[in-house]
PDB file of C-alpha atoms in Angstrom:
ATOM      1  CA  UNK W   1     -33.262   2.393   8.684  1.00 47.00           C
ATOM      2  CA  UNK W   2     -32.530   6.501   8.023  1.00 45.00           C
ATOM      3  CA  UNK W   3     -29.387   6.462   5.779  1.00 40.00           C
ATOM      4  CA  UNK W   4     -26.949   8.428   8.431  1.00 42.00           C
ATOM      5  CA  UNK W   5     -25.634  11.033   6.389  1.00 36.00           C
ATOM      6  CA  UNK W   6     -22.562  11.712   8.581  1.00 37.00           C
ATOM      7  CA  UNK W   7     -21.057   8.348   9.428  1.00 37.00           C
ATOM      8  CA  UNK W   8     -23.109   6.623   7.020  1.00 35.00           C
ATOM      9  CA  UNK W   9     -24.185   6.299   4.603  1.00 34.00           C
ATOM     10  CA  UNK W  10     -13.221   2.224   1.053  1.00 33.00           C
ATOM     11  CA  UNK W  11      -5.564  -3.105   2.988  1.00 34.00           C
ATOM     12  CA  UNK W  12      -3.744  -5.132   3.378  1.00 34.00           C
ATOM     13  CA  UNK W  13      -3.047  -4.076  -0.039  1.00 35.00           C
ATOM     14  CA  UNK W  14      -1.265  -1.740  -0.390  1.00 34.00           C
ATOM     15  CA  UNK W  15      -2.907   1.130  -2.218  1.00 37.00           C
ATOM     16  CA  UNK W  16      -3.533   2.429  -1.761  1.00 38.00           C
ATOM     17  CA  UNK W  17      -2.443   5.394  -4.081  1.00 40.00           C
ATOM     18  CA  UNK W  18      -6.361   6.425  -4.302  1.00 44.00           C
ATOM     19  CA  UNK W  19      -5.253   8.901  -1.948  1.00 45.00           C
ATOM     20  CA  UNK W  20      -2.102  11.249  -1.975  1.00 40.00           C
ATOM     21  CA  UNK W  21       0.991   9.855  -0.133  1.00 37.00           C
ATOM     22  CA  UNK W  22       1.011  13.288   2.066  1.00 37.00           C
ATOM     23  CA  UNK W  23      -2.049  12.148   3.696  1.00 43.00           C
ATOM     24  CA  UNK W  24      -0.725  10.952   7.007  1.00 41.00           C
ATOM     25  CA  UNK W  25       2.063  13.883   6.691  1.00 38.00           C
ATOM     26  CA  UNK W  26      -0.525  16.557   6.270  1.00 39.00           C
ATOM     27  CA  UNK W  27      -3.056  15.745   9.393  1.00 40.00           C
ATOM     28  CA  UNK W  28      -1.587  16.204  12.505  1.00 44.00           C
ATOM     29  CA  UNK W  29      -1.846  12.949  14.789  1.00 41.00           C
ATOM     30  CA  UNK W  30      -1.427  12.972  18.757  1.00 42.00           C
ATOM     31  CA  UNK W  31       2.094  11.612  19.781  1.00 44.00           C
ATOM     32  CA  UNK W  32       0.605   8.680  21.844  1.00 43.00           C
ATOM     33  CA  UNK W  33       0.832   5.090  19.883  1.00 53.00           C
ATOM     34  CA  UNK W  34      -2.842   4.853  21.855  1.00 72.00           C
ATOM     35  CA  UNK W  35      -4.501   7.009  18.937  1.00 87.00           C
ATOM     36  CA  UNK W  36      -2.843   4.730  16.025  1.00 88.00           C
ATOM     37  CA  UNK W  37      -5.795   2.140  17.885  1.00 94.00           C
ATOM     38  CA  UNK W  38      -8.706   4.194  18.752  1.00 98.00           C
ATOM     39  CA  UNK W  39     -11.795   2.728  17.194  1.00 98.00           C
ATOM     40  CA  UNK W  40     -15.525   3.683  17.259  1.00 98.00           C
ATOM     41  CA  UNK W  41     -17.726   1.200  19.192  1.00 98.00           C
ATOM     42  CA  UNK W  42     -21.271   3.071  19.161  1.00 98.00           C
ATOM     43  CA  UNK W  43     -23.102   5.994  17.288  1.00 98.00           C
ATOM     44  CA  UNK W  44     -26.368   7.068  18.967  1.00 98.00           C
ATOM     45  CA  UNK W  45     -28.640   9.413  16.606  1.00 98.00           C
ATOM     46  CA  UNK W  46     -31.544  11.868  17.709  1.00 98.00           C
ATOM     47  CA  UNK W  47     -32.744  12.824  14.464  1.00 97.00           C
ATOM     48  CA  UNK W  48     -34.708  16.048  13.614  1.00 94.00           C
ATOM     49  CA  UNK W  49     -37.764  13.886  14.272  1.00 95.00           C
ATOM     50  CA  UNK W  50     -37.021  12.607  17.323  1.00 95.00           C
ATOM     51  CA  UNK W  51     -36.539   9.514  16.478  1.00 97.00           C
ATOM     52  CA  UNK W  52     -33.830   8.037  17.873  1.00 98.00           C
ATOM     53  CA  UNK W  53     -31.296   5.086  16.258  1.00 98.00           C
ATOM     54  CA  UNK W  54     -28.025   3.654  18.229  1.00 98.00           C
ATOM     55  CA  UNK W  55     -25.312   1.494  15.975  1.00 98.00           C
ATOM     56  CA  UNK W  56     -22.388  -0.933  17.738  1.00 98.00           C
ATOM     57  CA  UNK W  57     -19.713  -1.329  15.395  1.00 98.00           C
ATOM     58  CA  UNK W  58     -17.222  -4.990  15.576  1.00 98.00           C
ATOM     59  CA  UNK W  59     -14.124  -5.588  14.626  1.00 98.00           C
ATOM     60  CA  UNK W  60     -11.992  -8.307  13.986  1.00 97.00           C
ATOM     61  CA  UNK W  61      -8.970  -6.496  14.978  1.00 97.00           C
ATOM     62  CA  UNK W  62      -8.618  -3.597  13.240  1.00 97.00           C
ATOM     63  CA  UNK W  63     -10.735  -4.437  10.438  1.00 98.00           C
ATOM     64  CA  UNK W  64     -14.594  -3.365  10.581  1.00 98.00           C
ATOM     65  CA  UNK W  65     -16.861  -6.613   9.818  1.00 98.00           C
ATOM     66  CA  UNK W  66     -20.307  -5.456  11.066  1.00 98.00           C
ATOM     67  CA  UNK W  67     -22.603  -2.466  11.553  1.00 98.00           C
ATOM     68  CA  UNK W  68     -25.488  -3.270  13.630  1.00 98.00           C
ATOM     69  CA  UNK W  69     -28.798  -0.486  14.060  1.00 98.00           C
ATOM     70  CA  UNK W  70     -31.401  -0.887  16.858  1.00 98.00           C
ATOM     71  CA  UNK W  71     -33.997  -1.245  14.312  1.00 96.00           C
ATOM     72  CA  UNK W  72     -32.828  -4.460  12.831  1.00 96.00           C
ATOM     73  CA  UNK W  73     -31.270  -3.766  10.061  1.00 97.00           C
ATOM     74  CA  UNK W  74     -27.270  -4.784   9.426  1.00 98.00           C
ATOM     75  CA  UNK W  75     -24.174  -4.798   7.213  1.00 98.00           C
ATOM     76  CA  UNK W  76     -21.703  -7.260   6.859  1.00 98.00           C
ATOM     77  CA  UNK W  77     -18.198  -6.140   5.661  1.00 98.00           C
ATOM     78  CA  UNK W  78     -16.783  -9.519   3.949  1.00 98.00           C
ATOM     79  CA  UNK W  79     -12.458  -9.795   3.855  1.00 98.00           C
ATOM     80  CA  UNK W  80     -11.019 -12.505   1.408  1.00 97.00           C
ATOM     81  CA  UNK W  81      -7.384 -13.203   2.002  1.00 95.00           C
ATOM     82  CA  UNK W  82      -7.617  -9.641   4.485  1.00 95.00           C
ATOM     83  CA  UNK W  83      -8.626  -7.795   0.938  1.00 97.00           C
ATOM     84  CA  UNK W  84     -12.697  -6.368   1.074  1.00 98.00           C
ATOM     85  CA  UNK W  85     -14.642  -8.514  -0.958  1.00 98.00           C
ATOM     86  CA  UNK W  86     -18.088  -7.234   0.099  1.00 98.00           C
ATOM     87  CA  UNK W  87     -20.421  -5.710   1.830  1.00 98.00           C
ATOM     88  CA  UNK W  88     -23.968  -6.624   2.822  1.00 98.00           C
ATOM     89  CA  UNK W  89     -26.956  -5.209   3.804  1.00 98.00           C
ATOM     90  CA  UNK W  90     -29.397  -7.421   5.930  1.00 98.00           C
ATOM     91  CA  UNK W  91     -33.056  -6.333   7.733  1.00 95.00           C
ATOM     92  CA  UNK W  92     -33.250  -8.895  10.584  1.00 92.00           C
ATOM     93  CA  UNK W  93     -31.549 -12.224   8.936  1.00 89.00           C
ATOM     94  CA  UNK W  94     -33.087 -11.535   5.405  1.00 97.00           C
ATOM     95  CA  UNK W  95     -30.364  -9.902   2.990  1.00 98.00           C
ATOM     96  CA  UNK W  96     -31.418  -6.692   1.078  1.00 98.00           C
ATOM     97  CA  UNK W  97     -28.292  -5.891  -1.090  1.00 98.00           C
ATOM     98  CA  UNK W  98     -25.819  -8.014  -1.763  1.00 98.00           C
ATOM     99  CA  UNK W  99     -22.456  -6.038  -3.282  1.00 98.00           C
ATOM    100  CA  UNK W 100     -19.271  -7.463  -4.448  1.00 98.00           C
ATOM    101  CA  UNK W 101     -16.159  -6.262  -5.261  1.00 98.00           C
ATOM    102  CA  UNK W 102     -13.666  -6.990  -7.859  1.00 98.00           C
ATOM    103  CA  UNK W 103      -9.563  -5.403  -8.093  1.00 98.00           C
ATOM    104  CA  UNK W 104      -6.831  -4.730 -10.595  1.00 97.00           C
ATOM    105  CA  UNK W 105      -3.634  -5.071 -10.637  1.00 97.00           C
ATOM    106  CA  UNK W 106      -2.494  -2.314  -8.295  1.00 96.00           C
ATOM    107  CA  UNK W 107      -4.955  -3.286  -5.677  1.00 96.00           C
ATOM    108  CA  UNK W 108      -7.773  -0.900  -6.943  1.00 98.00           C
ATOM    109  CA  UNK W 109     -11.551  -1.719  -7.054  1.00 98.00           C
ATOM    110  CA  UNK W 110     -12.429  -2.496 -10.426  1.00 98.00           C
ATOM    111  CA  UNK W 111     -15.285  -3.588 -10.457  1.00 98.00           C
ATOM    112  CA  UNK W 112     -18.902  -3.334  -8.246  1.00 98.00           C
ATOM    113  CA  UNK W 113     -21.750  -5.759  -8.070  1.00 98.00           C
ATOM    114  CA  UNK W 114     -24.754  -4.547  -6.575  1.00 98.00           C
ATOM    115  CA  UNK W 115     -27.859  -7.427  -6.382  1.00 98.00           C
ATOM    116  CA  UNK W 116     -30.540  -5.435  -4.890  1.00 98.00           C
ATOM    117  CA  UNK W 117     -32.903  -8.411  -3.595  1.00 98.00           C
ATOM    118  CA  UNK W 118     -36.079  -8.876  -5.799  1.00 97.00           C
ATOM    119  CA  UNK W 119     -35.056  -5.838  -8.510  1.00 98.00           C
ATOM    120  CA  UNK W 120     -32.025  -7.393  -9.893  1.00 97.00           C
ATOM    121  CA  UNK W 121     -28.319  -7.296 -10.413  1.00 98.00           C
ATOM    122  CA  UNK W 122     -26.464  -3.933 -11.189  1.00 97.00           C
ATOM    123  CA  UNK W 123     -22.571  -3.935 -12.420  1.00 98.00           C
ATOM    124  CA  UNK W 124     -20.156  -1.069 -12.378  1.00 97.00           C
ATOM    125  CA  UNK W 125     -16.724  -0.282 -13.261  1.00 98.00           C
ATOM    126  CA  UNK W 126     -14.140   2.011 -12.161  1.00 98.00           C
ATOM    127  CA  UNK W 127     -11.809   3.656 -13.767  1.00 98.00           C
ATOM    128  CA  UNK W 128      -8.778   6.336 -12.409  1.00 98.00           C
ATOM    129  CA  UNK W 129      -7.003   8.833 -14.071  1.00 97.00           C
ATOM    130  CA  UNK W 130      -3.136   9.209 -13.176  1.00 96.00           C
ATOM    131  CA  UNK W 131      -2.585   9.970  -9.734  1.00 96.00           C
ATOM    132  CA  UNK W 132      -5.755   7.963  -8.668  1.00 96.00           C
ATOM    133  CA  UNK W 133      -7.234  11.221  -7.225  1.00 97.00           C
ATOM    134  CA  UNK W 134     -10.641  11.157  -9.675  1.00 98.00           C
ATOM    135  CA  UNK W 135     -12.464   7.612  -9.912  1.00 98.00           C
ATOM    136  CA  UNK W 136     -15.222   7.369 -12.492  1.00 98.00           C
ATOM    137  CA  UNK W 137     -17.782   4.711 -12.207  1.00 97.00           C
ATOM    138  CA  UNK W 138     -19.387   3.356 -14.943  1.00 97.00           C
ATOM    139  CA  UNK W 139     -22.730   1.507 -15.367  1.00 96.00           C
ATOM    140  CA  UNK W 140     -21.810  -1.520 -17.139  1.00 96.00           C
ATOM    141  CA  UNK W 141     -25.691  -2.923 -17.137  1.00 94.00           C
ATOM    142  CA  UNK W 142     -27.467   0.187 -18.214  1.00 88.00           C
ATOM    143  CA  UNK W 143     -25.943   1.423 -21.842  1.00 82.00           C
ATOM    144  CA  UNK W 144     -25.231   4.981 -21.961  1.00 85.00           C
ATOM    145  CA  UNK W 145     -25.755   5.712 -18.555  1.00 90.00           C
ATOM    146  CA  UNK W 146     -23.569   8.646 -17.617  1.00 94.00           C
ATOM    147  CA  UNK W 147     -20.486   8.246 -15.000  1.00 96.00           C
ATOM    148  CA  UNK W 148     -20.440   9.423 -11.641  1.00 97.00           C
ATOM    149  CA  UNK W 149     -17.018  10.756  -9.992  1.00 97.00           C
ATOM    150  CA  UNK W 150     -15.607  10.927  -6.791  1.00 98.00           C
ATOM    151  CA  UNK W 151     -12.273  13.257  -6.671  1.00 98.00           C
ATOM    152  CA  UNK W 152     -10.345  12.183  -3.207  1.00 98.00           C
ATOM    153  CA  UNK W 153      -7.589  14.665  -2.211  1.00 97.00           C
ATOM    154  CA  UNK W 154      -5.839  13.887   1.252  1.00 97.00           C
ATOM    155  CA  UNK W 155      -7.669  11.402   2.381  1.00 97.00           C
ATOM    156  CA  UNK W 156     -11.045  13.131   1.881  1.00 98.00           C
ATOM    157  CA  UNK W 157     -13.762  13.073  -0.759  1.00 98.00           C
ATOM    158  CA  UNK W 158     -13.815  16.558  -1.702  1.00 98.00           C
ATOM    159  CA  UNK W 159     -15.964  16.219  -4.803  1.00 98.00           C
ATOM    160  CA  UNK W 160     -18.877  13.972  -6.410  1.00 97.00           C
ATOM    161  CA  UNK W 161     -20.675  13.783  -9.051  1.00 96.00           C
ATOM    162  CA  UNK W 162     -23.993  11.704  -9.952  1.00 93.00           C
ATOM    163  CA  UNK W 163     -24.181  11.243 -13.641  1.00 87.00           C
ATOM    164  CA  UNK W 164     -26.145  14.343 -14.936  1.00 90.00           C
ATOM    165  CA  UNK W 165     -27.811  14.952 -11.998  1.00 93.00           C
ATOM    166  CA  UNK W 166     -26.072  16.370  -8.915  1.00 96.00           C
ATOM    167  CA  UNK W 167     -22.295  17.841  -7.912  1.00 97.00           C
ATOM    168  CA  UNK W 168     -21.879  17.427  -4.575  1.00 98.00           C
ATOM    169  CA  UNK W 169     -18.919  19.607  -2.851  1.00 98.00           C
ATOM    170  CA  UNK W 170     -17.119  19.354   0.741  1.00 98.00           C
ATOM    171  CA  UNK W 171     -15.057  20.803   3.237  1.00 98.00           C
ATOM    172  CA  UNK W 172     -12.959  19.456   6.216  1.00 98.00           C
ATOM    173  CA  UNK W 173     -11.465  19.881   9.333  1.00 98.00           C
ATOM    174  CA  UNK W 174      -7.667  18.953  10.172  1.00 98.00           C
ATOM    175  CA  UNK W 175      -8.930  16.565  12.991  1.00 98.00           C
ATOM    176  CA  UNK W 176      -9.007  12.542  13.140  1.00 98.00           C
ATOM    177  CA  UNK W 177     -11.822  10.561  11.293  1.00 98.00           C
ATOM    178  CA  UNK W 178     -13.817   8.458  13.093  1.00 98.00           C
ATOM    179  CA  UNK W 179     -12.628   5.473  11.234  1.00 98.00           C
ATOM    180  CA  UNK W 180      -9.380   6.905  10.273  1.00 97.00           C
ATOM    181  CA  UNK W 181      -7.727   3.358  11.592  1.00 98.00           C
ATOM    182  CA  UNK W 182      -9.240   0.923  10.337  1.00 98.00           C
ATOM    183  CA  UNK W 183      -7.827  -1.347   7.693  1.00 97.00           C
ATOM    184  CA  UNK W 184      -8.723  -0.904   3.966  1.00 97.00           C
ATOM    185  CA  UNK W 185     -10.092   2.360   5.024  1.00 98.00           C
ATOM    186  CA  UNK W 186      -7.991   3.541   1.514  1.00 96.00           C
ATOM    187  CA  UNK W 187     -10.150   1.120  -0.015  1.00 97.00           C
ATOM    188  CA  UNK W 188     -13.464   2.298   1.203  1.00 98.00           C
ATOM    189  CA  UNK W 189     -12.975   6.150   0.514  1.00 98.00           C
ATOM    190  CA  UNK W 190     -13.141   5.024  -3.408  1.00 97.00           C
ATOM    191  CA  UNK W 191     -15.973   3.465  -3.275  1.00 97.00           C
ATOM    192  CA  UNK W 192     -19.536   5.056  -3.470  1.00 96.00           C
ATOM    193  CA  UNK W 193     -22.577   2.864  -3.919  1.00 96.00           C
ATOM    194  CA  UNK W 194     -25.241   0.935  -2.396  1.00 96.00           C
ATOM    195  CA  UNK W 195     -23.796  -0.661   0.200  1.00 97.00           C
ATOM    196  CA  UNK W 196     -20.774   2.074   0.478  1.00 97.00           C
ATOM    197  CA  UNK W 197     -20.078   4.625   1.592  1.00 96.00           C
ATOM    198  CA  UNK W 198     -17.015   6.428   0.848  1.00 97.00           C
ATOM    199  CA  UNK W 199     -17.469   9.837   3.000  1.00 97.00           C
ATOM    200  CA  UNK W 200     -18.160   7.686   5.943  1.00 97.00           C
ATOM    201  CA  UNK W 201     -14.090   6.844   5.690  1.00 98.00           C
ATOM    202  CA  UNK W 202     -12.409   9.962   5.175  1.00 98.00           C
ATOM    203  CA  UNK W 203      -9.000  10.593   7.166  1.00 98.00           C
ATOM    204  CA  UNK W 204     -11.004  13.807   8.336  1.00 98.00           C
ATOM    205  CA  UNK W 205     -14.263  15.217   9.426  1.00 98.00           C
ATOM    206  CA  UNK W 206     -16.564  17.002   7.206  1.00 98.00           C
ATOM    207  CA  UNK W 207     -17.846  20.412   8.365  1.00 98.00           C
ATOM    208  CA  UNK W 208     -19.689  21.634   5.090  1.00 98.00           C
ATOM    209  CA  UNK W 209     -21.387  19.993   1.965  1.00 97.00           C
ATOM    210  CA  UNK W 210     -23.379  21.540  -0.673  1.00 98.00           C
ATOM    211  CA  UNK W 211     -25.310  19.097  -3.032  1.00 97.00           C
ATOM    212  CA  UNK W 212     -26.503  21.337  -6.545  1.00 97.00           C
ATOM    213  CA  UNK W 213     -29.092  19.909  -8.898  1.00 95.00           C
ATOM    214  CA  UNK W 214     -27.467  20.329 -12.168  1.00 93.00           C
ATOM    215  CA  UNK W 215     -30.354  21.220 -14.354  1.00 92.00           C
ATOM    216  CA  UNK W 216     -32.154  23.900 -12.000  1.00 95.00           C
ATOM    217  CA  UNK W 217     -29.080  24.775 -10.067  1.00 95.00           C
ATOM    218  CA  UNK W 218     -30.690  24.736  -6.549  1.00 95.00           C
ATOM    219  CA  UNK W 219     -28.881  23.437  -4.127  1.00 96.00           C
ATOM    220  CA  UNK W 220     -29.085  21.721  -0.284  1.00 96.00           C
ATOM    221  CA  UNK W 221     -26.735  22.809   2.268  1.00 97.00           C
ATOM    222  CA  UNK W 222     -25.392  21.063   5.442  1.00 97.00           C
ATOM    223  CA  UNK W 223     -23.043  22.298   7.837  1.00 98.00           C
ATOM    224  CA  UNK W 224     -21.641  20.000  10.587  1.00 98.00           C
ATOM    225  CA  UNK W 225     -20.539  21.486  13.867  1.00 98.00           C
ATOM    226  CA  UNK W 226     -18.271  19.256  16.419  1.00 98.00           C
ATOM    227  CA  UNK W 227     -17.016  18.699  19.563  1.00 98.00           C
ATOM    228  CA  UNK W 228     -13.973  16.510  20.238  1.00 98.00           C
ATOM    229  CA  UNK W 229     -12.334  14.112  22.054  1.00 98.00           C
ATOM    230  CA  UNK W 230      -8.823  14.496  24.050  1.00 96.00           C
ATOM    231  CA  UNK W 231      -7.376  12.754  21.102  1.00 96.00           C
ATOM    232  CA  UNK W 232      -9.073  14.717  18.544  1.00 97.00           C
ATOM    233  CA  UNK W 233     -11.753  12.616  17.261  1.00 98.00           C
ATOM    234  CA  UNK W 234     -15.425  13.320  17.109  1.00 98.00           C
ATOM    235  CA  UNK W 235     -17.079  12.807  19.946  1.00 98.00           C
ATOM    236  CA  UNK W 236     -20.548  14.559  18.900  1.00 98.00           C
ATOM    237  CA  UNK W 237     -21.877  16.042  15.021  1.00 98.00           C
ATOM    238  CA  UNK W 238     -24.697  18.164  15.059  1.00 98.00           C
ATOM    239  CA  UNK W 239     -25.797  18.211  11.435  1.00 98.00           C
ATOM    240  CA  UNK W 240     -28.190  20.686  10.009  1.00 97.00           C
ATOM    241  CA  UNK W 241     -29.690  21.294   7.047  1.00 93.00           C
ATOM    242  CA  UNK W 242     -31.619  24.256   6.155  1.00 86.00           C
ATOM    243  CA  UNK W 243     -32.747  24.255  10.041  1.00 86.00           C
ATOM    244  CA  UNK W 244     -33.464  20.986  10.844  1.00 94.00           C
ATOM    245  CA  UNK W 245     -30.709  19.527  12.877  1.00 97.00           C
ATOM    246  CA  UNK W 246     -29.520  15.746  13.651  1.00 98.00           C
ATOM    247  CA  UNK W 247     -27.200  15.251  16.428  1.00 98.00           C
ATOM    248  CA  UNK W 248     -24.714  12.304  16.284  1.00 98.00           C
ATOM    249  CA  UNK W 249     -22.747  10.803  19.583  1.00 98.00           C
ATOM    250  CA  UNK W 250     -19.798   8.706  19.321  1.00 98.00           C
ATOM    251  CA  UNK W 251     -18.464   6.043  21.432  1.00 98.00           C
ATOM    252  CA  UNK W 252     -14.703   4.723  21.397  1.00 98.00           C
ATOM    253  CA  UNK W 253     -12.929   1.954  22.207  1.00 97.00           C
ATOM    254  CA  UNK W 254     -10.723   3.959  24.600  1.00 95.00           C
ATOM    255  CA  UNK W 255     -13.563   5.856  26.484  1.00 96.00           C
TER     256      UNK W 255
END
């Protein structure tokens, strides 16, 4: 399965503080309780290639419990007492990655563990400074491993960084994310790993991101342009980068 950069690719609890508590002030929402609802059902994908990949998305209410891809390969998003306690990644009924999740006290993930089937088992903890804007991640298996940081400002990641080795920046629109309702979407904006993936669940849309290598200082862009639907959310993504262009088409609930 491509990793899909734009969708893919983090309560009942209430948190969730990882983002500011202007988010929902600061993004403009249509007046109709109908958009408070609106879910994605299906993502079809023509990539550069050609190749072309559809995923269905289900729900159990408003909470997201499976991605499905036309080429067999799944995820399972696993709720304990409504909180997320995993996520798992399956090709046909054999699992691939298995990843757990672990909180604190105020309802934040502490803790990630990531069993990538027939490597082994790889544990990380998270950390957040005061307003719970910047979460580092810490390898807790490999010694001395640098962190990695994701900085989340209004809803959106606007900043990551992988150890030593890239800085990843991003820009938004002021329009709805295509997941923007479900539940513990607070969660899954905080947490980047394996088997998440926190840009996937920002309250907007991206519309630039520039990865830099850190030690030679080249750098990747991508540039998303969009068109919407009548209640502002994404209806199609063309992505490109450095010419070669991916187009993403979304499906709602409410089409």
């Amino acid at each position: 399965m491509k990793k899909v950069i734009y969708t893919f690719a983090l309560l009942a609890v209430s948190l969730m503080s990882c983002e500011s508590s202007s988010d929902d002030e600061t993004t403009p929402l249509d007046a109709t309780p109908a958009n408070e609802t609106i879910l994605p059902t299906q993502l079809d994908i023509v990539y550069s290639d050609g190749e072309t990949e559809t995923i269905t998305y289900s729900y159990d209410g408003m909470k997201l419990i499976k991605e499905e891809s036309s080429d067999g390969y799944y995820t399972d998003y696993v709720y304990t007492d409504n909180i997320l306690s995993a996520i798992n990644y399956y090709e046909d009924t054999d699992p691939e990655i298995l990843e757990s999740y672990t909180y604190d006290v105020q309802g934040r993930v502490e803790t990630i563990s990531t069993n990538i089937i027939g490597v082994g088992i790889y544990e990380y903890s998270q950390t957040y400074n005061s307003d719970n804007s910047v979460i580092t991640q810490t390898s807790t298996t490999s010694a001395g491993a640098t962190p990695s940081t994701t900085t989340v400002s209004n809803g959106n990641v606007v900043n990551s960084t992988d150890g030593t080795y890239y800085t990843t920046t991003f820009n938004y629109d002021s329009k709805n994310g295509v997941f923007k309702n479900i539940d513990v979407r607070n969660v899954l904006v905080t947490i980047e790993s394996e088997n998440g993936y926190a840009t996937n669940f920002t309250l907007n849309n991206r519309t630039s991101e520039q990865v830099v290598d850190n030690q030679t200082l080249d750098s990747e862009n991508y540039t998303y342009t969009m068109t919407y639907t009548s209640f502002d959310y994404p209806r199609t993504v063309q992505e490109s980068e450095e010419g070669d262009i991916t187009l993403y088409t979304y499906t709602y609930n409410n089409d």
